[in-house]
PDB file of C-alpha atoms in Angstrom:
ATOM      1  CA  LEU A   1      31.049  -3.442  26.592  1.00 63.00           C
ATOM      2  CA  LEU A   2      27.722  -4.653  27.875  1.00 69.00           C
ATOM      3  CA  ASP A   3      26.409  -1.087  28.171  1.00 91.00           C
ATOM      4  CA  VAL A   4      27.455  -0.348  24.581  1.00 90.00           C
ATOM      5  CA  ARG A   5      25.659  -3.462  23.305  1.00 89.00           C
ATOM      6  CA  ALA A   6      22.621  -2.645  25.321  1.00 90.00           C
ATOM      7  CA  LEU A   7      22.592   0.862  23.957  1.00 91.00           C
ATOM      8  CA  GLN A   8      23.020  -0.437  20.372  1.00 92.00           C
ATOM      9  CA  ARG A   9      20.126  -2.828  20.882  1.00 93.00           C
ATOM     10  CA  LEU A  10      17.970  -0.017  22.178  1.00 94.00           C
ATOM     11  CA  MET A  11      18.804   2.113  19.144  1.00 94.00           C
ATOM     12  CA  VAL A  12      18.020  -0.749  16.755  1.00 96.00           C
ATOM     13  CA  ASN A  13      14.714  -1.441  18.490  1.00 95.00           C
ATOM     14  CA  ALA A  14      13.754   2.267  18.288  1.00 96.00           C
ATOM     15  CA  ALA A  15      14.649   2.351  14.550  1.00 96.00           C
ATOM     16  CA  GLU A  16      12.597  -0.750  13.878  1.00 95.00           C
ATOM     17  CA  ALA A  17       9.600   0.751  15.767  1.00 96.00           C
ATOM     18  CA  ARG A  18       9.842   3.867  13.688  1.00 96.00           C
ATOM     19  CA  TYR A  19       9.984   1.841  10.427  1.00 93.00           C
ATOM     20  CA  ARG A  20       6.976  -0.293  11.502  1.00 93.00           C
ATOM     21  CA  THR A  21       4.989   2.826  12.257  1.00 95.00           C
ATOM     22  CA  LEU A  22       5.942   4.399   8.939  1.00 94.00           C
ATOM     23  CA  VAL A  23       4.862   1.351   6.986  1.00 95.00           C
ATOM     24  CA  GLU A  24       1.727   0.603   8.980  1.00 94.00           C
ATOM     25  CA  ASP A  25       0.506   4.266   8.821  1.00 95.00           C
ATOM     26  CA  ALA A  26       1.348   4.886   5.164  1.00 96.00           C
ATOM     27  CA  SER A  27      -1.577   5.912   3.027  1.00 95.00           C
ATOM     28  CA  ASP A  28      -0.255   3.764   0.130  1.00 95.00           C
ATOM     29  CA  LEU A  29      -0.948   0.070   0.004  1.00 93.00           C
ATOM     30  CA  ILE A  30       2.017  -1.995   1.179  1.00 95.00           C
ATOM     31  CA  LEU A  31       1.761  -5.764   0.665  1.00 93.00           C
ATOM     32  CA  ARG A  32       4.084  -8.738   0.981  1.00 94.00           C
ATOM     33  CA  PHE A  33       3.062 -11.843  -0.901  1.00 91.00           C
ATOM     34  CA  GLY A  34       4.585 -14.941  -2.275  1.00 90.00           C
ATOM     35  CA  SER A  35       4.843 -15.993  -5.945  1.00 84.00           C
ATOM     36  CA  ASP A  36       1.649 -17.965  -5.290  1.00 87.00           C
ATOM     37  CA  GLY A  37      -0.093 -14.673  -4.509  1.00 89.00           C
ATOM     38  CA  VAL A  38      -0.768 -15.497  -0.821  1.00 93.00           C
ATOM     39  CA  ILE A  39      -0.671 -12.292   1.185  1.00 93.00           C
ATOM     40  CA  THR A  40       1.660 -12.542   4.211  1.00 94.00           C
ATOM     41  CA  TYR A  41       1.591  -8.838   5.236  1.00 93.00           C
ATOM     42  CA  ALA A  42      -0.737  -5.928   4.498  1.00 92.00           C
ATOM     43  CA  ASN A  43      -0.511  -2.499   6.061  1.00 93.00           C
ATOM     44  CA  ARG A  44      -3.625  -0.664   7.377  1.00 91.00           C
ATOM     45  CA  ALA A  45      -4.400   1.005   4.007  1.00 93.00           C
ATOM     46  CA  ALA A  46      -4.235  -2.311   2.163  1.00 92.00           C
ATOM     47  CA  ARG A  47      -6.372  -4.064   4.783  1.00 90.00           C
ATOM     48  CA  VAL A  48      -9.058  -1.383   4.578  1.00 89.00           C
ATOM     49  CA  LEU A  49      -9.098  -1.258   0.762  1.00 89.00           C
ATOM     50  CA  LEU A  50      -8.991  -4.997   0.175  1.00 86.00           C
ATOM     51  CA  ALA A  51     -11.158  -6.245   3.025  1.00 81.00           C
ATOM     52  CA  GLY A  52     -12.937  -3.306   4.531  1.00 74.00           C
ATOM     53  CA  GLU A  53     -12.717  -2.465   8.196  1.00 58.00           C
ATOM     54  CA  ALA A  54     -12.515  -6.218   9.068  1.00 57.00           C
ATOM     55  CA  GLY A  55      -9.039  -6.202   7.409  1.00 63.00           C
ATOM     56  CA  CYS A  56      -8.933  -9.940   6.976  1.00 81.00           C
ATOM     57  CA  VAL A  57      -6.635 -10.342   3.993  1.00 89.00           C
ATOM     58  CA  LEU A  58      -3.717 -12.293   5.421  1.00 90.00           C
ATOM     59  CA  GLY A  59      -3.603 -15.735   3.892  1.00 92.00           C
ATOM     60  CA  SER A  60      -5.880 -14.697   1.013  1.00 91.00           C
ATOM     61  CA  CYS A  61      -4.677 -14.578  -2.538  1.00 91.00           C
ATOM     62  CA  LEU A  62      -3.749 -11.190  -4.039  1.00 89.00           C
ATOM     63  CA  TYR A  63      -4.932 -12.373  -7.482  1.00 88.00           C
ATOM     64  CA  ASP A  64      -8.454 -12.701  -6.050  1.00 88.00           C
ATOM     65  CA  HIS A  65      -8.512  -9.053  -4.992  1.00 87.00           C
ATOM     66  CA  VAL A  66      -7.958  -7.562  -8.422  1.00 87.00           C
ATOM     67  CA  GLU A  67      -9.690  -7.569 -11.807  1.00 90.00           C
ATOM     68  CA  PRO A  68      -9.280 -10.978 -13.522  1.00 89.00           C
ATOM     69  CA  GLU A  69      -7.085  -9.647 -16.308  1.00 91.00           C
ATOM     70  CA  LEU A  70      -4.745  -8.000 -13.839  1.00 91.00           C
ATOM     71  CA  GLY A  71      -4.751 -11.135 -11.705  1.00 87.00           C
ATOM     72  CA  ASP A  72      -3.777 -13.205 -14.719  1.00 89.00           C
ATOM     73  CA  ALA A  73      -0.996 -10.755 -15.606  1.00 91.00           C
ATOM     74  CA  LEU A  74       0.335 -10.738 -12.071  1.00 87.00           C
ATOM     75  CA  ARG A  75       0.250 -14.470 -11.852  1.00 87.00           C
ATOM     76  CA  GLN A  76       2.133 -14.719 -15.144  1.00 89.00           C
ATOM     77  CA  ALA A  77       4.736 -12.201 -13.982  1.00 89.00           C
ATOM     78  CA  TYR A  78       5.412 -13.932 -10.680  1.00 84.00           C
ATOM     79  CA  THR A  79       5.011 -17.549 -11.623  1.00 83.00           C
ATOM     80  CA  GLY A  80       5.631 -17.675 -15.363  1.00 79.00           C
ATOM     81  CA  GLN A  81       2.342 -19.659 -15.721  1.00 69.00           C
TER      82      GLN A  81
END
C-alpha cells in the first residue's frame, strides 16, 4: 500500500512539474490576479512584456500595465466599480 501511494505521489509530482513548465514556457501571457488587479502570478512571457527583463510585476496592479481605457474597463468588469 505504501509503495502504491509513493508511486501515485511521484506521478502527481511529475504531472505538476510538466504543467508548471508548460505554463512558464508558454509564449502567451498567463497572469493570475485578484479583483483588485494585483498580480499574483505572471509567466515568463508576461514578466518580459510587462516589466522587461527585470520581470518585477508581482504585487503590481494589472490595471496600471494597460491603456487607461482598458484598465477602466477591466476594473469595471472585475469589481463592478
